Coordinates of C-alpha atoms in Angstrom, one line a residue:
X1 CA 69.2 132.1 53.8
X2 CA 68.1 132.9 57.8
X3 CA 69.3 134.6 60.2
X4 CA 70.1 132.0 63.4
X5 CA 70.7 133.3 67.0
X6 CA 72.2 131.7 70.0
X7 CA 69.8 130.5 72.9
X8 CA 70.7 128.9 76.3
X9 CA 67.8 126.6 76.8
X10 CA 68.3 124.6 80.0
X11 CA 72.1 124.7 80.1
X12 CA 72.4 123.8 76.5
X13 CA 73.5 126.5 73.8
X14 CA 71.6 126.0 70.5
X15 CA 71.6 127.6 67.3
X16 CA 67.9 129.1 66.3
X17 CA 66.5 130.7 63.5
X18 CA 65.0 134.0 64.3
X19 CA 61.3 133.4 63.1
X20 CA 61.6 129.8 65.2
X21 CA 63.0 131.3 68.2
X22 CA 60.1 134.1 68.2
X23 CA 57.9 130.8 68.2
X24 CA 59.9 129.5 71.1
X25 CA 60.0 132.5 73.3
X26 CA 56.3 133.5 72.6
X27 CA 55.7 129.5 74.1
X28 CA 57.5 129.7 76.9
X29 CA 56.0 133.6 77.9
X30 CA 52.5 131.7 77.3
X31 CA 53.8 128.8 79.7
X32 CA 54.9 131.6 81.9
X33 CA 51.4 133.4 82.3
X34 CA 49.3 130.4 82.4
X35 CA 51.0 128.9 85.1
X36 CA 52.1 132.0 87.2
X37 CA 49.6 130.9 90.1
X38 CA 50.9 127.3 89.7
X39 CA 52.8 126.3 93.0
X40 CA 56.3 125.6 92.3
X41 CA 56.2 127.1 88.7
X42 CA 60.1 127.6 88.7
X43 CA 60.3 124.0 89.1
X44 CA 57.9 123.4 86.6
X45 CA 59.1 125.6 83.8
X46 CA 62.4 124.4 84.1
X47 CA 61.0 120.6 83.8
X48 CA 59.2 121.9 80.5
X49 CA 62.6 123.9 79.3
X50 CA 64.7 120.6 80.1
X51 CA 62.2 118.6 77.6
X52 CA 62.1 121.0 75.4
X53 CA 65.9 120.8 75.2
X54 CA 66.2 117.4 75.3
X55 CA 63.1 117.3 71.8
X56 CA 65.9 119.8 70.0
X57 CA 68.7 117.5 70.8
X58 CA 67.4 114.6 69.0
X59 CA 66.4 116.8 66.3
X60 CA 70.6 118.0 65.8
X61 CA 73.0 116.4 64.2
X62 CA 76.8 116.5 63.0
X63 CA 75.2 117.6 59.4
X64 CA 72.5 119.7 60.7
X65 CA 73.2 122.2 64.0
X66 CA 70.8 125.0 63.5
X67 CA 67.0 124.8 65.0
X68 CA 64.4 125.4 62.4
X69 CA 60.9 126.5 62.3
X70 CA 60.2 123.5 61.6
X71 CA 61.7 121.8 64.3
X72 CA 60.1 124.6 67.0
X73 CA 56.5 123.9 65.5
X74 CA 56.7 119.6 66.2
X75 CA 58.4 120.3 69.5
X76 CA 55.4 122.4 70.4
X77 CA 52.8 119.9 68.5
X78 CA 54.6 117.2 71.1
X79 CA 54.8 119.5 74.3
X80 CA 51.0 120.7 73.9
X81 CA 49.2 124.2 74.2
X82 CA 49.4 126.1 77.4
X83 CA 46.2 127.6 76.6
X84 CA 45.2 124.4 77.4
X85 CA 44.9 125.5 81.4
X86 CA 43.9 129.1 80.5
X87 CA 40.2 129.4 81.6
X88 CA 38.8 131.1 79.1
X89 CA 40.2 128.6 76.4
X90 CA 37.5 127.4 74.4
X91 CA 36.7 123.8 75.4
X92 CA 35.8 122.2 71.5
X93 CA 39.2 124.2 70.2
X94 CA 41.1 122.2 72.6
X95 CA 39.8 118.8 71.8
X96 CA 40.7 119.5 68.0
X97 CA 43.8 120.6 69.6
X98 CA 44.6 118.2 71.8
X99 CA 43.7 115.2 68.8
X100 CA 46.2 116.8 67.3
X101 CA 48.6 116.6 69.6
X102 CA 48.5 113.3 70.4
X103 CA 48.6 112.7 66.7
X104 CA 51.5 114.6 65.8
X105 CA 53.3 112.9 68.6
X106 CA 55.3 110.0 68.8
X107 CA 55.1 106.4 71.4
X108 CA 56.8 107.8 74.4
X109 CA 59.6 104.4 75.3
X110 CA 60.5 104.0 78.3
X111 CA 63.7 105.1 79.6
X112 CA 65.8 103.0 82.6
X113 CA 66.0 105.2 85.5
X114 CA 66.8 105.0 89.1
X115 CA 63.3 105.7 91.0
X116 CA 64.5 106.9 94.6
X117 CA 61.0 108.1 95.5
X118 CA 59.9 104.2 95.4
X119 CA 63.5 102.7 95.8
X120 CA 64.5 101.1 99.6
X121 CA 68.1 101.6 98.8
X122 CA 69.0 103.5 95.3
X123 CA 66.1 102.8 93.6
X124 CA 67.5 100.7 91.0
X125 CA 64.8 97.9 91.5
X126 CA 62.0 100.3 91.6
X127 CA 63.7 101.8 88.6
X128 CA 64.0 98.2 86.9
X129 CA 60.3 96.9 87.8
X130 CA 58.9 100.5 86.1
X131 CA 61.5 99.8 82.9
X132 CA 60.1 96.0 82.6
X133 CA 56.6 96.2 83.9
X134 CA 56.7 93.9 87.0
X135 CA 56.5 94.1 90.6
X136 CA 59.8 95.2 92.2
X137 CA 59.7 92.7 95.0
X138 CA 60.7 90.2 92.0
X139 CA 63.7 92.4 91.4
X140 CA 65.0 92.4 95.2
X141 CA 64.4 88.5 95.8
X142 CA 66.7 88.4 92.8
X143 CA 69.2 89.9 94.5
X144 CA 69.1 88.1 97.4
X145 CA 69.5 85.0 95.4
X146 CA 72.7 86.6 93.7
X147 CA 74.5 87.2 97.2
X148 CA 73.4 84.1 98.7
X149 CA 75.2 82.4 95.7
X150 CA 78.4 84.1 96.1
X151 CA 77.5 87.4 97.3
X152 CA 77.9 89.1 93.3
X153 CA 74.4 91.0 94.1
X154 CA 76.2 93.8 95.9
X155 CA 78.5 94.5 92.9
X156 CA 75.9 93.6 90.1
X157 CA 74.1 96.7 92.6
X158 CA 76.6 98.6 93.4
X159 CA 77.4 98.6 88.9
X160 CA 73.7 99.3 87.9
X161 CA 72.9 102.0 91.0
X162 CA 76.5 103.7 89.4
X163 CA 75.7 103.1 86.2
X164 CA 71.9 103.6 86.0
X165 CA 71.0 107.3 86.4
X166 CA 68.4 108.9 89.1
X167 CA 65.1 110.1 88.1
X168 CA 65.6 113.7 88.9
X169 CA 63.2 115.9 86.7
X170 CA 59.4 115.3 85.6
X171 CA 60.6 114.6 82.2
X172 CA 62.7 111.9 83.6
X173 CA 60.0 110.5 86.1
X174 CA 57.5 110.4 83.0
X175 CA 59.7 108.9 80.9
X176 CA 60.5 106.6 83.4
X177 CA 57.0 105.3 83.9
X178 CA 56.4 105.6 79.6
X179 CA 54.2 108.6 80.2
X180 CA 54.4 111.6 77.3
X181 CA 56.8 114.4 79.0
X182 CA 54.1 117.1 77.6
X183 CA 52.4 119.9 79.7
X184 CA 49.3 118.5 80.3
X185 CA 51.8 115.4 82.3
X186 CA 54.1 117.7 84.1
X187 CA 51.2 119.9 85.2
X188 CA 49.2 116.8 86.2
X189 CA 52.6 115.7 88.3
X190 CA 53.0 119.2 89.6
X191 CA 49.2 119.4 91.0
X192 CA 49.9 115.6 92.3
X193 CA 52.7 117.2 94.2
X194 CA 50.7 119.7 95.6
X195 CA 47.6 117.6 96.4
X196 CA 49.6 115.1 98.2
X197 CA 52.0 117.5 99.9
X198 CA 48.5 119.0 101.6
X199 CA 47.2 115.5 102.4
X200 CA 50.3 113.8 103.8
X201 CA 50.3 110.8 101.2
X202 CA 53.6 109.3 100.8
X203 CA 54.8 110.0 97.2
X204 CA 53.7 111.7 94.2
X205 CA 54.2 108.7 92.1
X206 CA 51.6 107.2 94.0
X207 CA 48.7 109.3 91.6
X208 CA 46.3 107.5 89.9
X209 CA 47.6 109.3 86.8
X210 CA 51.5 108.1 87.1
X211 CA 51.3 104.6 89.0
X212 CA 51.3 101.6 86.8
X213 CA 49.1 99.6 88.8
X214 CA 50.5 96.9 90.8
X215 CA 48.3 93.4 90.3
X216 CA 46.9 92.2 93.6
X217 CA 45.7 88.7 91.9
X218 CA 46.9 85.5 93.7
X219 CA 50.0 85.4 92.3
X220 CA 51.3 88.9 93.6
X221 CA 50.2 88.0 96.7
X222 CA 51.8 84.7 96.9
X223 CA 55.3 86.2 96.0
X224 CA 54.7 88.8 98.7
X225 CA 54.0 85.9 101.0
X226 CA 57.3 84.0 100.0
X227 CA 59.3 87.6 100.4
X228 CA 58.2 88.2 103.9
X229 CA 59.1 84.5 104.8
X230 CA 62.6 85.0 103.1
X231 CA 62.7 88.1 105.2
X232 CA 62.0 86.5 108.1
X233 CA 64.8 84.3 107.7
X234 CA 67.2 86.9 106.6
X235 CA 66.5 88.9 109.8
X236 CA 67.1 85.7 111.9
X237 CA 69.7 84.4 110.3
X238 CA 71.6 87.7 109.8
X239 CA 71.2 88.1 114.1
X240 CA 72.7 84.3 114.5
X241 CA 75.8 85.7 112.1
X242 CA 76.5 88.5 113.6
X243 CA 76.7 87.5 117.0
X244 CA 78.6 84.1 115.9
X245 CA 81.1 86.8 114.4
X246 CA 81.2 88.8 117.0
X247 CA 82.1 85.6 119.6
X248 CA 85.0 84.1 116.9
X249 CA 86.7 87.7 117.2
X250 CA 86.5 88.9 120.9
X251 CA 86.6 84.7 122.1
X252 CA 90.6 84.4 123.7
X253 CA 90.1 80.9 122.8
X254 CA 89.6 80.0 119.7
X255 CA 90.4 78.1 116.6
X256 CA 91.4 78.8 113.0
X257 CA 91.3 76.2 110.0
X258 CA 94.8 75.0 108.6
X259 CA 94.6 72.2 105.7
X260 CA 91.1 71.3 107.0
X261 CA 92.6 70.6 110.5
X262 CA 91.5 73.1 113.5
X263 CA 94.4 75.4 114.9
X264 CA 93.9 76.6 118.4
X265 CA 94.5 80.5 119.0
X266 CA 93.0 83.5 118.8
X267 CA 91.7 85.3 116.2
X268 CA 94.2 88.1 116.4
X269 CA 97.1 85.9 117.1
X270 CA 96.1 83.9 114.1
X271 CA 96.2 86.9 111.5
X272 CA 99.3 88.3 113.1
X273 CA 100.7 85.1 111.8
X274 CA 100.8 86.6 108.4
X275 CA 99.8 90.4 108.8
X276 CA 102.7 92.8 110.3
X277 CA 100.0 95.4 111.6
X278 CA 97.3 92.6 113.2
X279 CA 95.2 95.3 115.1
X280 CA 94.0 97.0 111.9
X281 CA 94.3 93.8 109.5
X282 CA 91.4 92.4 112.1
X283 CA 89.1 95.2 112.5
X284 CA 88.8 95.1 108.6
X285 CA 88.4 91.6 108.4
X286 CA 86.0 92.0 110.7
X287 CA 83.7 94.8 109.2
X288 CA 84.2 93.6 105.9
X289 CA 82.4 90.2 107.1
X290 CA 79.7 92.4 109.2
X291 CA 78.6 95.0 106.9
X292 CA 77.1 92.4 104.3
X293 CA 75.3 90.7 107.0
X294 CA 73.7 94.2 108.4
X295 CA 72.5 95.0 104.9
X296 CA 70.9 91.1 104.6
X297 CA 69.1 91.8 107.8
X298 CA 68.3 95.6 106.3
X299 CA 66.8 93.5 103.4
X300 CA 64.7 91.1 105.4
X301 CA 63.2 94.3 107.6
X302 CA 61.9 95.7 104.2
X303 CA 60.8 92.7 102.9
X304 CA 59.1 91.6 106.2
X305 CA 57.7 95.0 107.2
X306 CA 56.7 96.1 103.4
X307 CA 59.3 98.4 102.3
X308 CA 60.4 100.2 105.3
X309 CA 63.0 102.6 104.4
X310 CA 66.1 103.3 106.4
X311 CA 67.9 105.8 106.2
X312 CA 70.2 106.9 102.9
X313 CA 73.2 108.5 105.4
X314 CA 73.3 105.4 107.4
X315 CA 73.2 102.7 104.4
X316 CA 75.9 105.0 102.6
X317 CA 77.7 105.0 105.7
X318 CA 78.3 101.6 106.1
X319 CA 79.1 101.2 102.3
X320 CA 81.7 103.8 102.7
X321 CA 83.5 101.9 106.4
X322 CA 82.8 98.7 104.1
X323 CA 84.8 99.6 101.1
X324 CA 87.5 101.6 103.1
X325 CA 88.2 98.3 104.8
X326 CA 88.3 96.3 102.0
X327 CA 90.6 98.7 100.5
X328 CA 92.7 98.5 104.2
X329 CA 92.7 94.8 103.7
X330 CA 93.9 95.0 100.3
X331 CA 96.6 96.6 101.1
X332 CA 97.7 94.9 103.8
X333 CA 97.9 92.0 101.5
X334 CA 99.6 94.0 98.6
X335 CA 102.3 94.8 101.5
X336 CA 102.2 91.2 102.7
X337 CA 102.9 89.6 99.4
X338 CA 105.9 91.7 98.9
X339 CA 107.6 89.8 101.9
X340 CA 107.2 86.9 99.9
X341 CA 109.0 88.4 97.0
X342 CA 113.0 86.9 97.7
X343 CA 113.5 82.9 99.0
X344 CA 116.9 81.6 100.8
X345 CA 117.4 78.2 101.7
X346 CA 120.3 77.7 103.5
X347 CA 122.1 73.9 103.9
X348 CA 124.0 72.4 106.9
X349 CA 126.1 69.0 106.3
X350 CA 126.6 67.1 109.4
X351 CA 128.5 63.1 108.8
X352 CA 126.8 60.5 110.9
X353 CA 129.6 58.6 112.3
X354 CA 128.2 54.6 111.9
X355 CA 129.6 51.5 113.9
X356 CA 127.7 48.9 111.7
X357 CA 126.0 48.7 108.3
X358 CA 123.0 50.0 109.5
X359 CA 121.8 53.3 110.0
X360 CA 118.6 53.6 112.3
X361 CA 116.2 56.2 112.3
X362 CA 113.7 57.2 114.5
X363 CA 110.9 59.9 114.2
X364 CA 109.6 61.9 116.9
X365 CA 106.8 64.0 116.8
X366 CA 107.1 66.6 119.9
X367 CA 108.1 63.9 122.6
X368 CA 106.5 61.0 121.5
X369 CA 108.3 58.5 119.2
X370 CA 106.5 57.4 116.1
X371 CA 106.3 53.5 116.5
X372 CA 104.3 50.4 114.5
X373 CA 101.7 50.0 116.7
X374 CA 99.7 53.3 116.4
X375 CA 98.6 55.1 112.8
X376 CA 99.4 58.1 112.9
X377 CA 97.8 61.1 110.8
X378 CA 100.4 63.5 110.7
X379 CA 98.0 66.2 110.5
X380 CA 99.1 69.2 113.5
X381 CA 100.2 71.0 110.9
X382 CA 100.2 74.2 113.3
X383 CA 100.7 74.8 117.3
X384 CA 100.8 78.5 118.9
X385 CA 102.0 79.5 122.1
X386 CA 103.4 82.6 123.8
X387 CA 106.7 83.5 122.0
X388 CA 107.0 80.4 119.1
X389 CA 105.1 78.7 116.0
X390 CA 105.2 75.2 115.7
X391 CA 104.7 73.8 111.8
X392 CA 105.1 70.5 110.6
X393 CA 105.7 68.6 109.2
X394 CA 109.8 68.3 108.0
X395 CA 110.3 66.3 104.6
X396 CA 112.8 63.6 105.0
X397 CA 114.4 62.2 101.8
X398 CA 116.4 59.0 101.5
X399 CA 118.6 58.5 98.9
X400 CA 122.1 56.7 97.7
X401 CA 125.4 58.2 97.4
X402 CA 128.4 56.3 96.0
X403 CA 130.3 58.7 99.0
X404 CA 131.5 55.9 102.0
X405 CA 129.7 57.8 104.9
X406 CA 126.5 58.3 106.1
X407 CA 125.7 61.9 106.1
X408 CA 122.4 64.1 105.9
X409 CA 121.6 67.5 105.4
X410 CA 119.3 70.3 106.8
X411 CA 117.7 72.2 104.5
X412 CA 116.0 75.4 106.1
X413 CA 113.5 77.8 103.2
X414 CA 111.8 81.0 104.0
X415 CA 110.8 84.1 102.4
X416 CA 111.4 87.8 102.7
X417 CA 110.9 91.1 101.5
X418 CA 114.7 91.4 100.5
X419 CA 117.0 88.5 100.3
X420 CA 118.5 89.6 103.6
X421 CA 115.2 89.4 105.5
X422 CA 114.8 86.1 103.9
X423 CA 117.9 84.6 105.1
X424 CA 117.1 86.0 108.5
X425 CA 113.9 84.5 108.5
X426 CA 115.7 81.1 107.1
X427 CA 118.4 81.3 110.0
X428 CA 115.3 81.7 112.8
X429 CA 114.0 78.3 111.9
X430 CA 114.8 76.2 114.8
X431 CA 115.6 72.6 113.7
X432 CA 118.0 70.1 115.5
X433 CA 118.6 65.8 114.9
X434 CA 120.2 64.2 117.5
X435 CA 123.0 61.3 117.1
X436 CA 122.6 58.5 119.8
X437 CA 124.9 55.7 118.5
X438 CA 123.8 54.0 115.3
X439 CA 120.7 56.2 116.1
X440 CA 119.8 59.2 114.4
X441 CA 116.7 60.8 116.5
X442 CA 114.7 63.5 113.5
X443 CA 111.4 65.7 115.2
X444 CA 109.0 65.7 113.0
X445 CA 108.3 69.6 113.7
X446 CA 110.2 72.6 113.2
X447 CA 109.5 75.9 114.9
X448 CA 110.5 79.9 114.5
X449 CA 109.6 82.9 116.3
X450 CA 105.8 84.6 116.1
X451 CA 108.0 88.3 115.1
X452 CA 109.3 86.2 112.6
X453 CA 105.6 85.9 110.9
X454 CA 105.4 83.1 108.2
X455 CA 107.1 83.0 105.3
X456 CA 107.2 80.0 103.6
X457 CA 109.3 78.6 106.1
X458 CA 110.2 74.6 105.3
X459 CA 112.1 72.3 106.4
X460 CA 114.1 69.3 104.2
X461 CA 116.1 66.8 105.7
X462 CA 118.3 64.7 103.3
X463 CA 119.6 61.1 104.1
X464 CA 122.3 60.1 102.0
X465 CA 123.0 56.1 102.6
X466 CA 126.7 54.9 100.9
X467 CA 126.1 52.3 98.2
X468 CA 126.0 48.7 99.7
X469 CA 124.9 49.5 103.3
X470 CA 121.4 49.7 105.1
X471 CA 119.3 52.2 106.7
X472 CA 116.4 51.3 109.1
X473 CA 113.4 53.3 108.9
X474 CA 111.0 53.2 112.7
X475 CA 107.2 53.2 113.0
X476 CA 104.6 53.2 111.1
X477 CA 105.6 56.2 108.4
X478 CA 102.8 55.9 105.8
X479 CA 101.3 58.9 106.5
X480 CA 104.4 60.9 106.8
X481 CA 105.7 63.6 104.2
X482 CA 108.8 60.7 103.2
X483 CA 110.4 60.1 100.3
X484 CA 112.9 57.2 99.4
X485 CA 114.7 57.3 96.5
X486 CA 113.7 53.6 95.0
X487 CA 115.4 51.7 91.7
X488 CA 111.8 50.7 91.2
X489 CA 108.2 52.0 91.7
X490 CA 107.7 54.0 95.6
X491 CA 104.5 52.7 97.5
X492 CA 103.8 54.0 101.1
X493 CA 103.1 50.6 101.9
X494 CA 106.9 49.7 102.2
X495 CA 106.6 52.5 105.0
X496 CA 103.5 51.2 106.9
X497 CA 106.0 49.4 109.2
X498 CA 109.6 49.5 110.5
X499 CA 111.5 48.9 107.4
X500 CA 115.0 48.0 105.7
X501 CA 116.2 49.9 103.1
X502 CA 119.5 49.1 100.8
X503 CA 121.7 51.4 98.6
X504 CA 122.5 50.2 95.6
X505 CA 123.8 52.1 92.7
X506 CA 120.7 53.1 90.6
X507 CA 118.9 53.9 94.7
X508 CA 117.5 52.3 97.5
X509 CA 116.3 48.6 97.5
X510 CA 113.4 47.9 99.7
X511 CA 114.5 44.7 102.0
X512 CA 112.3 44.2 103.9
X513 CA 110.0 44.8 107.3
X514 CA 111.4 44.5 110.6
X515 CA 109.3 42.0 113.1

C-alpha cells in the first residue's frame, strides 16, 4: 500500500504516488534550472508539462487511475535528461544516456494536425501533406478539382479545417511532423525560434531539424509548373466571373431562363417574382455566387505567386458574409415555400349558345390567331411588364358530355400561405374567352398581378361537346398544351391542322382535317 497525492499537471488532475511524484517534481525543478536562461522558458516548460501529461494519460485507465513509479521513470526514459544541456554534464554519460533513451522509447506516429504556420488558409493541406508525406500543392490542386466538379471542396474544407485540430504546442508540431516530443526536440524548436526570430526567416518549421524535405526532382517541379498554370487560369477566369456577375445583376436589361426559354427582365424583377422581400433575396444571391469565385481567384494568387498568404480576418470575413447569406437565402425560401402550402381552384360555367352542329374554336396567342400555315412553338412561357405577368400557356381539354349544350369551363389554380390568400391569388388571375357566333375566341395566355407573386397559378379550360355534334379545332395545334378526349389512341398529329372532332358516347371521334 502507497500513499498517492493529487497533482495538476498541465490542466489535468492526476493521482501520484508520493515516491513517483518526488521523481516528477525533482524533473521538472531540473528542467527549471537548466533552462532558466532559455528564451521563452515558460513557453517551453509548459510544452514539456503538456507532454508529460499527455505520456500519463495513455498510461491510465478505467482499471488503473493512480500514477506509479513506474510509470514516472518511462515517461522520463521517453522525455530525456535535462542534464543533457547542463554544461558541465559529462559528454560519454550522456551518450550511454541518450542510447538509452532512444531505446526505452517508442516509434513516435504521426498525428493529423492543422499546420497554420505553413497553411495559406487553415492549414489543413499543410497539415495533410506532413500526415501523408507529400507535397502540399498536391493537396490544394485536389481541391480545386472538388469545387470545379460541383463545388463540394469548400464543405469537404470547411469539415476537415472543423474537424481537424491546429498545431498549437511543440508536442503537437513534433508530433505532427513524426518527430519524438522529448527535450532534446522541444529545445531544438525553441532555439529554432529564437534563431530565426533574430534572422528574419519565415517560420520555425522551416529548420533543418523539423522540415521533411520537400523533393525538388522533375516531377515536383512539373506539378509546380501545372499549379501555377491552373492558377493562372483561376485568377483569369475568376476576373471574367466576377465582372459577368456583376453586369447580370446591376444590367436593367436582362434576361432570366424559364423551361430553357430566355425571359426578358431584370434581375431583381425576376426574383421578386417569387421572393416577397426582392432587395435582400438578391444581394444574397448575389454574394453567395461572388464569394466562391473570390476565394478561386485567392487560390490561383497562391498557386501562381508560390504561397502568398492573405490575410486570416479577411478570408474569415468573407466566409462569415458567405454563410450569413446563405442562411438569409434559406430562409427566404423556408418563408417562400410556406406560401405554397394551401391550393384553391375555383370554376366558372359559361353555356355557348350554338346555331349549328358545329362548334368553332380559335386560339389566339396575344393578338395573333394561331392558323395552319405557320408552326408554332408555344414556348413564351413568361412576359414582364410594369404592373402584370404574363404565363402561358392555358390547357384546353375537349371532351363529350351526353348534356344537349355546348358549354366550357374556366378553371383558375393558385397557391397561398392560407387558403384565403390562395383563393385571392386564384381570383387575381385574369382569364377571359370570347363568343363571336358559332365562334368561341380562347388566348392562349393568362396573366395576374406582379404583388400577386407566383404561386402556382394555372389555367384549365374545359370543352364539353353534346354527344352527336361537332367541334372544329383552328391552326396548326401540335405544339399546344391540348388534350381531346378520344374513343381510341390521341396523336398530336390529328392536331397538326384545322380539325373535326365528333362526340360520341365513349368520346370524341376524330373526322377529319379541314382544307
Amino acid at each position: 500500500m502507497k500513499k498517492t497525492t493529487t497533482i495538476n499537471l498541465a490542466g489535468m488532475v492526476y493521482h501520484i504516488e508520493e515516491d513517483a511524484f518526488q521523481i516528477l517534481k525533482d524533473y521538472l525543478t531540473d528542467i527549471k534550472r537548466v533552462f532558466s536562461t532559455q528564451e521563452g522558458v515558460e513557453e517551453m516548460v509548459a510544452d514539456i508539462e503538456s507532454r508529460i501529461a499527455e505520456l500519463f494519460q495513455e498510461r491510465l485507465n478505467k482499471n488503473k487511475e493512480v500514477v506509479t513509479y513506474t510509470d514516472v521513470e518511462e515517461v522520463i526514459s521517453i522525455m530525456g535528461s535535462p542534464n543533457q544541456f547542463d554544461e558541465d554534464y559529462d559528454e560519454a554519460e550522456y551518450e550511454e544516456n541518450k542510447s538509452e533513451t532512444q531505446f526505452n522509447q517508442k516509434a513516435e506516429s504521426k498525428r493529423l494536425y492543422r499546420d497554420t504556420d505553413e497553411g495559406m488558409l487553415a492549414g489543413v493541406s499543410a497539415g495533410l501533406g506532413h500526415y501523408l508525406n507529400i507535397d502540399p500543392v498536391l493537396i490544394r490542386v485536389l481541391w480545386i478539382v472538388l469545387v470545379l466538379v460541383g463545388g463540394s471542396g469548400v464543405l469537404v474544407y470547411i469539415i476537415a479545417w472543423i474537424a481537424i485540430p491546429e498545431a498549437k504546442t511543440t508536442a503537437q508540431k513534433l508530433q505532427m511532423k513524426g518527430q519524438p516530443a522529448n527535450l532534446d526536440n522541444i529545445k531544438a524548436f525553441a532555439d529554432s525560434v529564437k534563431e530565426e526570430a533574430k534572422t528574419g526567416f519565415k517560420r520555425a518549421s522551416n529548420s533543418v531539424k523539423f522540415t521533411i524535405e520537400k523533393g525538388n526532382g522533375a516531377i515536383t517541379t512539373v506539378l509546380r509548373m501545372i499549379s501555377r498554370l491552373i492558377g493562372f487560369v483561376l485568377i483569369i477566369g475568376g476576373i471574367v466571373s466576377i465582372i459577368a456577375l456583376v453586369l447580370v445583376f446591376i444590367t436593367k436589361s436582362n434576361f432570366v431562363f424559364v423551361n430553357g426559354i430566355p425571359v426578358f427582365t431584370d434581375v431583381k424583377t425576376g426574383v421578386g417574382l417569387v421572393f416577397e422581400d426582392a432587395t435582400l433575396a438578391v444581394w444574397s444571391i448575389f454574394f453567395v455566387a461572388l464569394i466562391p469565385i473570390m476565394f478561386l481567384i485567392m487560390l490561383g494568387e497562391m498557386l501562381t505567386l508560390s504561397g502568398k498568404k492573405k490575410s486570416r480576418a479577411f478570408i474569415l470575413t468573407l466566409l462569415v458574409i458567405w454563410f450569413a447569406a446563405i442562411v438569409t437565402i434559406s430562409v427566404l425560401g423556408a418563408k417562400t415555400g410556406f406560401d405554397f402550402k394551401e391550393r384553391y381552384t375555383s370554376v366558372e360555367r359559361q353555356i355557348v349558345q350554338v346555331d349549328s352542329l358545329d362548334l368553332q374554336v380559335n386560339l389566339f396567342e396575344d393578338d395573333l390567331k394561331i392558323s395552319n400555315e405557320m408552326e408554332y412553338s408555344f414556348n413564351n412561357y413568361l412576359s414582364i411588364d410594369e404592373e402584370e405577368i404574363k404565363m402561358g400557356y392555358a390547357r384546353i381539354e375537349v371532351l363529350s358530355t351526353p348534356d344537349s349544350i355546348f358549354y366550357y369551363t374556366v378553371e383558375r389554380r393558385s397557391q397561398g400561405g392560407t387558403l384565403k390568400s390562395a383563393k385571392i391569388n386564384s381570383e387575381d388571375v385574369r382569364y377571359a374567352i370570347a363568343q363571336d357566333g358559332n365562334v368561341l375566341n380562347i388566348p392562349t395566355r393568362y396573366s395576374f398581378p406582379k404583388s400577386s407573386k407566383f404561386r402556382g397559378q394555372k389555367v384549365t379550360v374545359k370543352i364539353f361537346v353534346p354527344q352527336g355534334k361537332q367541334i372544329v379545332l383552328n391552326g396548326n395545334l401540335e405544339n399546344y398544351p391540348l388534350k381531346v378526349y378520344t374513343r381510341t389512341h390521341f396523336s398530336d398529329d390529328f392536331i397538326e391542322q384545322s380539325s373535326t372532332w365528333k362526340a360520341a358516347d365513349l368520346g370524341m371521334e376524330f373526322k377529319g382535317f379541314l382544307e
